[in-house]
């Protein structure tokens, strides 16, 4: 049972919980990479705003924008995860599916303030 | 193809997107009902705090508590949805699965500020 | 030094941190009471949705709506708090102002997932 | 009426809404700059995770961590803003104070899903 993502750790029990084939987001990999490059640029921009002693409210606006961009990336990854890894796991059934779903809802919980 | 939740609308195309059997949360129905009764009581309590002209910061604390309680209910329902409706739909395959997953990620998106 | 909200505890040190006059939200008290009545009704509606075994995704939509309504009430109260209690405290100066601002940012922190 | 942040636009009406002296966060400028450097590094790390086709759930965990770090920076800036700019504006009184408070609650609203 080979996993795509962590071939360096074949004995890792967590690896059994990963996707059986390429991760769902791989088909959009370039789009995700581009969006994350933008996020890096935005983070650098916020650093510069503080360096230049910009008005605090303007900085808050930029921080809000970059966290929203990150949240949209996260929602995209979640959607891809459900469409690929969870659906695959559903066909394996039993604990494999339950583990993947627990991972997904735990991941969502970390994004929702609760 | 019968659905549990909206038997009044057999021709409703949306009904085809629902669970094929009892919804996942039904097994915990009483627990959810109890938690929602608590939420109602908390909402009534906040109303009384405003009526009594309580200190604003104390009211904010209560509002935060009740929104957290609601978010925990939502996360529980999401988990049950994925474990039951999405897994069932995975076995039907194709568009049925995709529709259910899109519904789930759309629902999550509404809880994440983005 | 009399406070409006907790006249029953004149020796309560926390009372000194409260507003010196009527709380900021009092002028909109009826509007807040109306909105909180609506929230109670929405909470009752969600209870009924679970009772009727409605489709989980529809329930999630309703929970999202009620938490948004509560968050809007909270933002209104925060705005009123800053405009009245914090401004008053600013004129008193020193620790009174710092305490009130710390309370406000702590309250905000509880609404932001962090 | 000189502002620290945008001396290049003395006639800018928005400048009148800025802080009258150094922004509140300036005293912690180095700490903020360090935290924002960390955020940049985290963003670069997430980019690398996608490049290496890491398991989606692990990426979601990293995105959650970096958005939390950004939110904590935002809360710190908000606190400094209230303690300095808003308190100063309170002493100027009238519209100056109201404008600054409206800016603060608008900024908070963008961080709360509502």
CSV table of C-alpha atoms in Angstrom, one decimal:
chain,number,residue,atom,x,y,z
A,1,UNK,CA,0.0,0.0,0.0
A,2,UNK,CA,1.9,2.9,-1.4
A,3,UNK,CA,1.2,6.5,-0.6
A,4,UNK,CA,2.1,9.4,-2.8
A,5,UNK,CA,3.0,12.0,-0.2
A,6,UNK,CA,5.3,10.3,2.2
A,7,UNK,CA,7.1,7.5,0.5
A,8,UNK,CA,10.0,8.2,2.9
A,9,UNK,CA,8.0,6.7,5.8
A,10,UNK,CA,6.5,3.4,4.5
A,11,UNK,CA,6.1,2.2,8.1
A,12,UNK,CA,4.5,5.3,9.4
A,13,UNK,CA,1.0,4.2,10.6
A,14,UNK,CA,-0.3,7.7,9.7
A,15,UNK,CA,0.6,7.1,6.1
A,16,UNK,CA,-2.1,4.5,5.9
A,17,UNK,CA,-4.5,7.3,6.5
A,18,UNK,CA,-3.3,9.3,3.5
A,19,UNK,CA,-4.6,9.2,0.0
A,20,UNK,CA,-4.2,6.0,-1.9
A,21,UNK,CA,-3.3,7.8,-5.1
A,22,UNK,CA,-2.3,11.4,-5.9
A,23,UNK,CA,-3.9,13.9,-3.6
A,24,UNK,CA,-7.0,15.7,-4.9
A,25,UNK,CA,-5.3,19.0,-5.1
A,26,UNK,CA,-2.5,17.9,-7.4
A,27,UNK,CA,-4.6,18.6,-10.5
A,28,UNK,CA,-4.7,22.2,-9.5
A,29,UNK,CA,-1.2,22.3,-8.1
A,30,UNK,CA,0.0,25.2,-10.2
A,31,UNK,CA,-3.0,27.3,-9.2
A,32,UNK,CA,-2.4,26.6,-5.5
A,33,UNK,CA,1.3,27.4,-5.9
A,34,UNK,CA,0.5,30.7,-7.6
A,35,UNK,CA,-2.0,31.7,-4.8
A,36,UNK,CA,0.5,30.8,-2.1
A,37,UNK,CA,3.2,32.9,-3.9
A,38,UNK,CA,0.7,35.8,-3.7
A,39,UNK,CA,0.1,35.1,0.0
A,40,UNK,CA,3.9,35.3,0.6
A,41,UNK,CA,4.0,38.6,-1.3
A,42,UNK,CA,1.1,39.9,0.8
A,43,UNK,CA,2.9,38.9,4.0
A,44,UNK,CA,6.0,40.7,2.9
A,45,UNK,CA,3.9,43.7,2.1
A,46,UNK,CA,2.4,43.8,5.7
A,47,UNK,CA,6.0,43.6,7.0
A,48,UNK,CA,6.8,46.6,4.9
A,49,UNK,CA,3.7,48.5,6.2
A,50,UNK,CA,4.9,48.0,9.8
A,51,UNK,CA,8.4,49.0,8.8
A,52,UNK,CA,7.1,52.2,7.2
A,53,UNK,CA,4.9,52.9,10.3
A,54,UNK,CA,1.7,52.9,8.3
A,55,UNK,CA,-1.6,53.7,10.0
A,56,UNK,CA,-2.7,50.7,12.1
A,57,UNK,CA,-6.2,50.4,10.5
A,58,UNK,CA,-4.6,50.1,7.0
A,59,UNK,CA,-2.4,47.3,8.3
A,60,UNK,CA,-5.5,45.5,9.8
A,61,UNK,CA,-7.2,45.7,6.4
A,62,UNK,CA,-4.2,44.0,4.7
A,63,UNK,CA,-4.0,41.3,7.4
A,64,UNK,CA,-7.7,40.6,7.0
A,65,UNK,CA,-7.1,40.3,3.2
A,66,UNK,CA,-4.3,37.8,3.5
A,67,UNK,CA,-6.1,35.6,6.1
A,68,UNK,CA,-9.1,35.5,3.7
A,69,UNK,CA,-6.9,34.4,0.9
A,70,UNK,CA,-5.4,31.7,3.1
A,71,UNK,CA,-8.9,30.6,4.1
A,72,UNK,CA,-10.0,30.3,0.5
A,73,UNK,CA,-6.9,28.1,-0.2
A,74,UNK,CA,-7.9,26.0,2.8
A,75,UNK,CA,-11.5,25.6,1.6
A,76,UNK,CA,-10.2,24.6,-1.9
A,77,UNK,CA,-7.9,21.9,-0.4
A,78,UNK,CA,-10.7,20.7,1.8
A,79,UNK,CA,-13.0,20.3,-1.2
A,80,UNK,CA,-10.3,18.4,-3.1
A,81,UNK,CA,-9.7,16.3,0.0
A,82,UNK,CA,-13.3,15.3,0.3
A,83,UNK,CA,-13.7,14.7,-3.4
A,84,UNK,CA,-10.7,12.4,-3.7
A,85,UNK,CA,-9.3,11.0,-0.4
A,86,UNK,CA,-12.6,10.7,1.4
A,87,UNK,CA,-14.4,9.2,-1.6
A,88,UNK,CA,-11.6,6.7,-2.0
A,89,UNK,CA,-11.7,5.9,1.6
A,90,UNK,CA,-15.5,5.4,1.4
A,91,UNK,CA,-14.8,2.6,-1.1
A,92,UNK,CA,-12.3,1.0,1.3
A,93,UNK,CA,-15.0,1.4,4.0
A,94,UNK,CA,-14.9,1.0,7.7
A,95,UNK,CA,-12.2,2.6,9.7
A,96,UNK,CA,-10.3,4.0,6.8
A,97,UNK,CA,-13.3,6.2,5.9
A,98,UNK,CA,-14.0,7.1,9.5
A,99,UNK,CA,-10.4,8.2,10.1
A,100,UNK,CA,-10.3,10.4,7.0
A,101,UNK,CA,-13.6,12.0,7.9
A,102,UNK,CA,-12.5,12.6,11.5
A,103,UNK,CA,-9.3,14.3,10.1
A,104,UNK,CA,-11.5,16.5,7.8
A,105,UNK,CA,-13.8,17.6,10.5
A,106,UNK,CA,-10.9,18.2,12.9
A,107,UNK,CA,-9.3,20.3,10.2
A,108,UNK,CA,-12.5,22.3,9.7
A,109,UNK,CA,-12.9,22.8,13.5
A,110,UNK,CA,-9.5,24.5,13.6
A,111,UNK,CA,-10.8,27.1,11.1
A,112,UNK,CA,-14.0,27.8,13.0
A,113,UNK,CA,-13.7,29.6,16.2
A,114,UNK,CA,-15.1,27.2,18.7
B,1,UNK,CA,-35.8,6.6,-4.5
B,2,UNK,CA,-37.3,7.7,-1.2
B,3,UNK,CA,-35.8,10.3,1.0
B,4,UNK,CA,-36.4,10.6,4.7
B,5,UNK,CA,-36.5,14.3,5.2
B,6,UNK,CA,-38.8,15.6,2.5
B,7,UNK,CA,-41.2,13.0,1.5
B,8,UNK,CA,-43.7,15.8,0.7
B,9,UNK,CA,-41.7,16.7,-2.4
B,10,UNK,CA,-40.9,13.5,-4.2
B,11,UNK,CA,-40.4,15.3,-7.5
B,12,UNK,CA,-38.1,17.9,-5.9
B,13,UNK,CA,-34.7,17.5,-7.7
B,14,UNK,CA,-33.0,18.8,-4.5
B,15,UNK,CA,-34.4,15.8,-2.7
B,16,UNK,CA,-32.2,13.5,-4.8
B,17,UNK,CA,-29.3,15.2,-3.1
B,18,UNK,CA,-30.5,14.3,0.3
B,19,UNK,CA,-29.6,11.2,2.3
B,20,UNK,CA,-30.9,8.0,1.0
B,21,UNK,CA,-31.7,6.7,4.5
B,22,UNK,CA,-32.0,8.4,7.9
B,23,UNK,CA,-29.8,11.4,8.3
B,24,UNK,CA,-26.5,10.8,10.1
B,25,UNK,CA,-27.4,13.0,13.1
B,26,UNK,CA,-30.6,11.0,13.9
B,27,UNK,CA,-28.8,8.6,16.1
B,28,UNK,CA,-27.8,11.6,18.3
B,29,UNK,CA,-31.1,13.4,17.8
B,30,UNK,CA,-31.9,13.7,21.5
B,31,UNK,CA,-28.4,15.1,22.3
B,32,UNK,CA,-28.8,17.7,19.6
B,33,UNK,CA,-32.3,18.6,20.8
B,34,UNK,CA,-31.0,19.1,24.3
B,35,UNK,CA,-28.1,21.3,23.1
B,36,UNK,CA,-30.4,23.4,21.0
B,37,UNK,CA,-32.7,23.8,24.0
B,38,UNK,CA,-29.7,25.1,25.9
B,39,UNK,CA,-29.0,27.5,23.1
B,40,UNK,CA,-32.5,28.8,23.2
B,41,UNK,CA,-32.1,29.4,27.0
B,42,UNK,CA,-28.8,31.2,26.4
B,43,UNK,CA,-30.4,33.4,23.8
B,44,UNK,CA,-33.2,34.2,26.2
B,45,UNK,CA,-30.6,35.0,28.8
B,46,UNK,CA,-28.9,37.5,26.6
B,47,UNK,CA,-32.2,39.2,25.9
B,48,UNK,CA,-32.6,39.5,29.7
B,49,UNK,CA,-29.1,40.9,30.1
B,50,UNK,CA,-29.9,43.7,27.6
B,51,UNK,CA,-33.3,44.3,29.3
B,52,UNK,CA,-31.5,44.6,32.7
B,53,UNK,CA,-29.0,47.0,31.1
B,54,UNK,CA,-26.0,44.8,32.0
B,55,UNK,CA,-22.5,45.9,31.3
B,56,UNK,CA,-21.8,45.5,27.5
B,57,UNK,CA,-18.7,43.5,27.9
B,58,UNK,CA,-20.5,40.9,30.0
B,59,UNK,CA,-23.1,40.6,27.2
B,60,UNK,CA,-20.4,40.2,24.6
B,61,UNK,CA,-19.1,37.2,26.7
B,62,UNK,CA,-22.5,35.6,26.6
B,63,UNK,CA,-22.9,36.1,22.9
B,64,UNK,CA,-19.5,34.6,22.3
B,65,UNK,CA,-20.5,31.5,24.4
B,66,UNK,CA,-23.7,30.9,22.5
B,67,UNK,CA,-22.1,31.3,19.1
B,68,UNK,CA,-19.5,28.8,20.2
B,69,UNK,CA,-22.2,26.3,21.3
B,70,UNK,CA,-23.9,26.7,17.9
B,71,UNK,CA,-20.7,26.2,16.1
B,72,UNK,CA,-20.0,23.0,18.0
B,73,UNK,CA,-23.5,21.8,17.0
B,74,UNK,CA,-22.7,22.6,13.4
B,75,UNK,CA,-19.4,20.7,13.5
B,76,UNK,CA,-21.2,17.7,14.9
B,77,UNK,CA,-23.8,17.8,12.2
B,78,UNK,CA,-21.1,18.2,9.5
B,79,UNK,CA,-19.3,15.2,10.9
B,80,UNK,CA,-22.5,13.1,10.9
B,81,UNK,CA,-23.2,14.4,7.3
B,82,UNK,CA,-19.8,13.3,6.0
B,83,UNK,CA,-20.0,10.0,7.8
B,84,UNK,CA,-23.4,9.1,6.5
B,85,UNK,CA,-24.7,11.1,3.5
B,86,UNK,CA,-21.4,11.6,1.8
B,87,UNK,CA,-20.2,8.0,2.3
B,88,UNK,CA,-23.5,6.8,0.9
B,89,UNK,CA,-23.2,9.1,-2.0
B,90,UNK,CA,-19.7,7.9,-2.6
B,91,UNK,CA,-21.1,4.5,-3.2
B,92,UNK,CA,-23.6,5.8,-5.6
B,93,UNK,CA,-20.7,7.6,-7.2
B,94,UNK,CA,-20.5,10.3,-9.9
B,95,UNK,CA,-22.6,13.4,-9.6
B,96,UNK,CA,-24.5,12.3,-6.5
B,97,UNK,CA,-21.2,12.3,-4.5
B,98,UNK,CA,-19.9,15.5,-6.1
B,99,UNK,CA,-23.2,17.4,-5.3
B,100,UNK,CA,-23.1,16.3,-1.6
B,101,UNK,CA,-19.5,17.3,-1.2
B,102,UNK,CA,-20.1,20.6,-2.8
B,103,UNK,CA,-22.9,21.2,-0.4
B,104,UNK,CA,-20.7,20.3,2.5
B,105,UNK,CA,-17.8,22.6,1.5
B,106,UNK,CA,-20.3,25.4,0.8
B,107,UNK,CA,-21.7,24.9,4.3
B,108,UNK,CA,-18.3,25.0,5.8
B,109,UNK,CA,-17.4,28.2,3.8
B,110,UNK,CA,-20.4,30.0,5.4
B,111,UNK,CA,-18.8,29.3,8.8
B,112,UNK,CA,-15.4,30.4,7.9
B,113,UNK,CA,-15.0,34.1,7.4
B,114,UNK,CA,-13.8,34.3,3.8
C,1,UNK,CA,-19.4,56.5,41.9
C,2,UNK,CA,-22.6,54.9,40.8
C,3,UNK,CA,-22.9,52.5,37.9
C,4,UNK,CA,-26.1,51.8,36.0
C,5,UNK,CA,-25.8,48.1,35.6
C,6,UNK,CA,-24.9,46.7,38.9
C,7,UNK,CA,-26.2,49.0,41.6
C,8,UNK,CA,-26.6,45.9,43.8
C,9,UNK,CA,-22.8,45.6,44.2
C,10,UNK,CA,-21.5,49.1,44.9
C,11,UNK,CA,-18.4,47.8,46.5
C,12,UNK,CA,-17.6,45.4,43.6
C,13,UNK,CA,-14.2,46.5,42.3
C,14,UNK,CA,-15.3,45.3,38.8
C,15,UNK,CA,-18.1,47.8,39.0
C,16,UNK,CA,-15.5,50.6,38.8
C,17,UNK,CA,-14.7,49.4,35.4
C,18,UNK,CA,-18.2,49.8,34.1
C,19,UNK,CA,-19.7,52.7,32.4
C,20,UNK,CA,-20.0,55.9,34.5
C,21,UNK,CA,-23.4,56.6,33.0
C,22,UNK,CA,-25.9,54.6,31.0
C,23,UNK,CA,-24.3,52.0,28.8
C,24,UNK,CA,-23.8,53.0,25.2
C,25,UNK,CA,-26.3,50.5,23.8
C,26,UNK,CA,-29.2,51.8,26.0
C,27,UNK,CA,-30.3,54.3,23.4
C,28,UNK,CA,-30.8,51.4,21.0
C,29,UNK,CA,-32.1,49.0,23.7
C,30,UNK,CA,-35.4,48.3,21.9
C,31,UNK,CA,-33.7,47.5,18.6
C,32,UNK,CA,-31.3,45.1,20.4
C,33,UNK,CA,-34.2,43.5,22.3
C,34,UNK,CA,-36.0,43.0,19.0
C,35,UNK,CA,-33.0,41.4,17.3
C,36,UNK,CA,-32.5,39.1,20.3
C,37,UNK,CA,-36.1,38.0,20.2
C,38,UNK,CA,-35.5,37.1,16.5
C,39,UNK,CA,-32.4,35.1,17.5
C,40,UNK,CA,-34.5,33.2,20.1
C,41,UNK,CA,-37.0,32.5,17.4
C,42,UNK,CA,-34.3,31.3,15.0
C,43,UNK,CA,-32.9,29.0,17.7
C,44,UNK,CA,-36.3,27.5,18.3
C,45,UNK,CA,-36.6,27.0,14.5
C,46,UNK,CA,-33.3,25.1,14.4
C,47,UNK,CA,-34.6,22.9,17.3
C,48,UNK,CA,-37.7,22.2,15.2
C,49,UNK,CA,-35.6,21.4,12.1
C,50,UNK,CA,-33.8,18.7,14.1
C,51,UNK,CA,-37.0,17.4,15.5
C,52,UNK,CA,-38.4,17.1,12.0
C,53,UNK,CA,-35.2,15.4,10.8
C,54,UNK,CA,-34.5,17.9,8.2
C,55,UNK,CA,-31.6,17.5,5.8
C,56,UNK,CA,-28.4,18.3,7.7
C,57,UNK,CA,-27.1,20.8,5.2
C,58,UNK,CA,-30.3,22.9,5.6
C,59,UNK,CA,-29.8,22.9,9.3
C,60,UNK,CA,-26.2,24.1,8.9
C,61,UNK,CA,-27.4,27.0,6.8
C,62,UNK,CA,-29.8,28.1,9.6
C,63,UNK,CA,-27.1,27.8,12.3
C,64,UNK,CA,-24.8,29.9,10.1
C,65,UNK,CA,-27.6,32.5,9.8
C,66,UNK,CA,-28.2,32.7,13.6
C,67,UNK,CA,-24.5,32.9,14.5
C,68,UNK,CA,-24.2,35.8,12.0
C,69,UNK,CA,-27.1,37.6,13.5
C,70,UNK,CA,-25.5,37.2,17.0
C,71,UNK,CA,-22.2,38.4,15.7
C,72,UNK,CA,-23.8,41.5,14.2
C,73,UNK,CA,-25.4,42.2,17.6
C,74,UNK,CA,-22.0,41.8,19.2
C,75,UNK,CA,-20.4,44.2,16.8
C,76,UNK,CA,-23.1,46.8,17.5
C,77,UNK,CA,-22.6,46.4,21.3
C,78,UNK,CA,-18.8,46.7,20.8
C,79,UNK,CA,-19.2,49.9,18.8
C,80,UNK,CA,-21.5,51.4,21.4
C,81,UNK,CA,-19.1,50.3,24.1
C,82,UNK,CA,-16.1,52.0,22.4
C,83,UNK,CA,-18.2,55.2,21.7
C,84,UNK,CA,-19.4,55.6,25.2
C,85,UNK,CA,-17.6,53.6,28.0
C,86,UNK,CA,-14.2,53.8,26.4
C,87,UNK,CA,-14.4,57.5,25.5
C,88,UNK,CA,-15.6,58.2,29.0
C,89,UNK,CA,-12.8,56.2,30.5
C,90,UNK,CA,-10.3,58.1,28.2
C,91,UNK,CA,-11.3,61.3,30.0
C,92,UNK,CA,-10.8,59.7,33.3
C,93,UNK,CA,-7.4,58.6,31.9
C,94,UNK,CA,-4.8,56.2,33.2
C,95,UNK,CA,-5.8,52.7,34.4
C,96,UNK,CA,-9.5,53.2,34.0
C,97,UNK,CA,-9.0,53.7,30.2
C,98,UNK,CA,-6.5,50.9,30.0
C,99,UNK,CA,-8.8,48.4,31.8
C,100,UNK,CA,-11.7,49.2,29.5
C,101,UNK,CA,-9.7,48.8,26.4
C,102,UNK,CA,-8.2,45.5,27.6
C,103,UNK,CA,-11.8,44.3,28.2
C,104,UNK,CA,-12.8,45.4,24.7
C,105,UNK,CA,-9.9,43.7,23.0
C,106,UNK,CA,-10.3,40.5,25.1
C,107,UNK,CA,-14.0,40.5,24.1
C,108,UNK,CA,-13.0,40.8,20.4
C,109,UNK,CA,-10.4,38.1,20.8
C,110,UNK,CA,-13.1,35.6,21.9
C,111,UNK,CA,-15.0,36.3,18.6
C,112,UNK,CA,-11.9,35.9,16.4
C,113,UNK,CA,-10.6,32.3,16.1
C,114,UNK,CA,-7.1,32.6,17.5
D,1,UNK,CA,-1.6,69.0,12.1
D,2,UNK,CA,1.2,66.6,11.3
D,3,UNK,CA,0.8,62.9,11.1
D,4,UNK,CA,3.6,60.4,11.5
D,5,UNK,CA,2.5,57.9,8.9
D,6,UNK,CA,1.7,59.8,5.8
D,7,UNK,CA,3.7,63.0,5.9
D,8,UNK,CA,3.7,62.9,2.1
D,9,UNK,CA,0.0,63.8,2.0
D,10,UNK,CA,-0.5,66.7,4.4
D,11,UNK,CA,-3.7,67.7,2.7
D,12,UNK,CA,-5.2,64.2,2.6
D,13,UNK,CA,-8.4,64.4,4.6
D,14,UNK,CA,-7.9,60.8,5.7
D,15,UNK,CA,-4.7,61.8,7.3
D,16,UNK,CA,-6.7,63.8,9.8
D,17,UNK,CA,-8.1,60.5,11.0
D,18,UNK,CA,-4.7,59.1,11.7
D,19,UNK,CA,-2.8,59.2,15.0
D,20,UNK,CA,-1.6,62.6,16.1
D,21,UNK,CA,1.6,61.1,17.3
D,22,UNK,CA,3.5,57.9,16.6
D,23,UNK,CA,1.2,55.0,16.1
D,24,UNK,CA,0.6,52.9,19.2
D,25,UNK,CA,2.3,49.8,17.8
D,26,UNK,CA,5.6,51.6,17.2
D,27,UNK,CA,6.9,50.9,20.7
D,28,UNK,CA,6.6,47.1,19.8
D,29,UNK,CA,7.7,47.6,16.2
D,30,UNK,CA,10.6,45.1,16.3
D,31,UNK,CA,8.4,42.5,17.9
D,32,UNK,CA,5.8,42.9,15.1
D,33,UNK,CA,8.4,42.8,12.4
D,34,UNK,CA,9.8,39.6,13.9
D,35,UNK,CA,6.4,38.0,14.0
D,36,UNK,CA,5.6,39.0,10.4
D,37,UNK,CA,9.0,37.6,9.3
D,38,UNK,CA,7.8,34.3,10.9
D,39,UNK,CA,4.5,34.5,9.0
D,40,UNK,CA,6.4,35.0,5.7
D,41,UNK,CA,8.5,31.9,6.5
D,42,UNK,CA,5.3,30.0,7.3
D,43,UNK,CA,3.7,31.0,4.0
D,44,UNK,CA,6.8,29.9,2.2
D,45,UNK,CA,6.6,26.6,4.1
D,46,UNK,CA,3.1,26.0,3.0
D,47,UNK,CA,4.1,26.7,-0.6
D,48,UNK,CA,6.8,24.0,-0.2
D,49,UNK,CA,4.3,21.6,1.3
D,50,UNK,CA,2.1,21.9,-1.9
D,51,UNK,CA,5.2,21.6,-4.1
D,52,UNK,CA,6.1,18.4,-2.3
D,53,UNK,CA,2.6,17.1,-2.6
D,54,UNK,CA,2.1,16.7,1.1
D,55,UNK,CA,-1.0,15.2,2.5
D,56,UNK,CA,-3.8,17.8,2.3
D,57,UNK,CA,-4.8,17.6,6.0
D,58,UNK,CA,-1.3,18.5,7.0
D,59,UNK,CA,-1.3,21.5,4.8
D,60,UNK,CA,-4.7,22.6,6.3
D,61,UNK,CA,-3.1,22.4,9.7
D,62,UNK,CA,-0.3,24.7,8.6
D,63,UNK,CA,-2.7,27.2,7.0
D,64,UNK,CA,-4.7,27.3,10.2
D,65,UNK,CA,-1.5,28.0,12.2
D,66,UNK,CA,-0.4,30.9,10.0
D,67,UNK,CA,-3.9,32.5,10.0
D,68,UNK,CA,-4.0,32.3,13.8
D,69,UNK,CA,-0.6,34.0,13.9
D,70,UNK,CA,-1.9,36.7,11.7
D,71,UNK,CA,-5.0,37.1,13.8
D,72,UNK,CA,-2.9,37.5,16.9
D,73,UNK,CA,-0.8,40.2,15.2
D,74,UNK,CA,-4.1,41.9,14.2
D,75,UNK,CA,-5.4,41.8,17.8
D,76,UNK,CA,-2.2,43.3,19.1
D,77,UNK,CA,-2.4,46.1,16.5
D,78,UNK,CA,-6.1,46.7,17.5
D,79,UNK,CA,-5.2,46.9,21.1
D,80,UNK,CA,-2.4,49.4,20.4
D,81,UNK,CA,-4.7,51.4,18.2
D,82,UNK,CA,-7.4,51.7,20.9
D,83,UNK,CA,-4.9,52.5,23.6
D,84,UNK,CA,-3.2,55.3,21.6
D,85,UNK,CA,-5.1,56.6,18.6
D,86,UNK,CA,-8.6,56.2,20.0
D,87,UNK,CA,-7.6,57.6,23.4
D,88,UNK,CA,-6.0,60.6,21.7
D,89,UNK,CA,-9.0,61.1,19.6
D,90,UNK,CA,-11.2,60.9,22.6
D,91,UNK,CA,-9.5,64.0,23.9
D,92,UNK,CA,-10.0,65.8,20.7
D,93,UNK,CA,-13.6,64.7,21.0
D,94,UNK,CA,-16.5,64.9,18.6
D,95,UNK,CA,-16.1,63.6,15.1
D,96,UNK,CA,-12.5,62.7,15.4
D,97,UNK,CA,-13.2,60.2,18.1
D,98,UNK,CA,-16.3,58.8,16.3
D,99,UNK,CA,-14.3,58.4,13.0
D,100,UNK,CA,-11.6,56.5,14.7
D,101,UNK,CA,-14.0,54.2,16.6
D,102,UNK,CA,-15.9,53.5,13.4
D,103,UNK,CA,-12.7,52.6,11.7
D,104,UNK,CA,-11.8,50.2,14.6
D,105,UNK,CA,-15.2,48.4,14.6
D,106,UNK,CA,-15.2,48.2,10.8
D,107,UNK,CA,-11.7,46.6,11.1
D,108,UNK,CA,-13.0,44.1,13.7
D,109,UNK,CA,-16.0,43.3,11.6
D,110,UNK,CA,-13.7,42.2,8.7
D,111,UNK,CA,-12.2,39.6,11.1
D,112,UNK,CA,-15.4,38.3,12.4
D,113,UNK,CA,-17.4,36.2,9.9
D,114,UNK,CA,-20.7,38.3,9.7
